Coordinates of C-alpha atoms in Angstrom, one line a residue:
X26 CA 21.3 -14.7 70.8
X27 CA 20.0 -14.1 67.2
X28 CA 23.0 -15.5 65.5
X29 CA 22.7 -18.7 67.3
X30 CA 18.9 -18.9 66.5
X31 CA 19.5 -18.2 62.8
X32 CA 21.9 -21.1 62.6
X33 CA 19.9 -23.4 64.5
X34 CA 19.5 -26.7 62.5
X35 CA 22.4 -25.6 59.8
X36 CA 25.5 -27.5 59.4
X37 CA 28.9 -26.1 58.4
X38 CA 31.7 -28.0 56.7
X39 CA 34.9 -27.5 55.0
X40 CA 36.0 -29.2 52.0
X41 CA 38.6 -29.6 49.3
X42 CA 37.7 -30.8 45.8
X43 CA 40.2 -32.4 43.2
X44 CA 39.9 -33.9 40.3
X45 CA 41.4 -37.6 41.1
X46 CA 41.0 -40.0 43.7
X47 CA 45.2 -40.2 43.9
X48 CA 45.0 -36.4 44.7
X49 CA 42.4 -36.6 47.4
X50 CA 44.4 -39.7 48.9
X51 CA 47.6 -37.6 49.0
X52 CA 45.9 -34.7 51.0
X53 CA 44.4 -37.3 52.9
X54 CA 47.6 -38.6 54.0
X55 CA 48.4 -35.0 54.6
X56 CA 45.7 -34.4 57.2
X57 CA 46.2 -37.4 58.7
X58 CA 50.0 -36.2 59.5
X59 CA 48.4 -33.5 61.1
X60 CA 48.7 -30.6 58.5
X61 CA 45.9 -27.8 58.7
X62 CA 42.8 -28.5 56.7
X63 CA 42.1 -24.9 55.8
X64 CA 45.6 -24.5 54.3
X65 CA 45.3 -27.4 52.5
X66 CA 42.2 -26.3 51.2
X67 CA 43.6 -22.9 50.0
X68 CA 46.7 -24.9 48.4
X69 CA 44.9 -27.6 46.5
X70 CA 41.1 -27.0 46.3
X71 CA 39.6 -26.2 43.0
X72 CA 36.4 -25.4 44.7
X73 CA 36.8 -21.7 43.9
X74 CA 33.8 -20.4 45.7
X75 CA 35.5 -21.7 48.7
X76 CA 39.0 -22.3 48.9
X77 CA 40.3 -18.6 49.8
X78 CA 37.8 -19.5 52.8
X79 CA 39.9 -22.3 53.5
X80 CA 37.0 -24.7 52.1
X81 CA 34.4 -23.3 54.3
X82 CA 30.8 -23.8 52.5
X83 CA 29.4 -21.8 55.5
X84 CA 25.9 -23.0 56.8
X85 CA 23.2 -25.1 54.9
X86 CA 20.3 -26.9 55.4
X87 CA 19.5 -30.6 54.7
X88 CA 18.8 -30.9 51.4
X89 CA 20.7 -28.1 50.2
X90 CA 24.1 -29.9 48.8
X91 CA 24.9 -32.7 46.2
X92 CA 22.9 -36.0 47.8
X93 CA 26.4 -38.0 47.8
X94 CA 28.4 -34.7 49.7
X95 CA 25.4 -34.3 52.2
X96 CA 25.4 -38.2 52.9
X97 CA 29.1 -38.0 53.8
X98 CA 28.6 -35.0 56.0
X99 CA 25.6 -36.7 57.9
X100 CA 28.1 -39.2 59.0
X101 CA 30.7 -37.0 60.3
X102 CA 31.3 -35.9 63.6
X103 CA 31.8 -32.3 64.6
X104 CA 35.9 -31.8 63.7
X105 CA 36.1 -35.3 61.7
X106 CA 37.2 -35.4 58.4
X107 CA 35.7 -37.8 55.9
X108 CA 37.7 -40.1 53.5
X109 CA 37.7 -39.5 49.9
X110 CA 34.0 -39.0 48.5
X111 CA 33.5 -39.0 45.0
X112 CA 30.4 -37.1 43.4
X113 CA 29.6 -35.9 39.6
X114 CA 32.2 -32.8 40.5
X115 CA 35.1 -34.9 41.3
X116 CA 36.7 -35.8 44.7
X117 CA 36.0 -34.3 48.1
X118 CA 37.6 -34.3 51.4
X119 CA 35.0 -32.7 53.7
X120 CA 35.3 -31.8 57.7
X121 CA 32.4 -31.1 59.6
X122 CA 32.8 -28.2 61.6
X123 CA 29.3 -28.3 64.0

């Protein structure tokens, strides 16, 4: 279908952005305990452009995102959550959706 062909080759992730590594570790502990990624993103993320969508970045192609962020995404399997990823923006937790 048309939507699948448009999205072919693109990735979708969710992320949570916080200021400190300590905050990121605390949220990672909650995720490992089974808390919902999207709910935690809405509660804690500083990224106002994705926060209300549960941290969803939408679809992107390789080369579209911050290199450190993208490198972490490329190591993840679908539905897998990263460890803490540091970029110039702060500390991220990333979940690859597809």
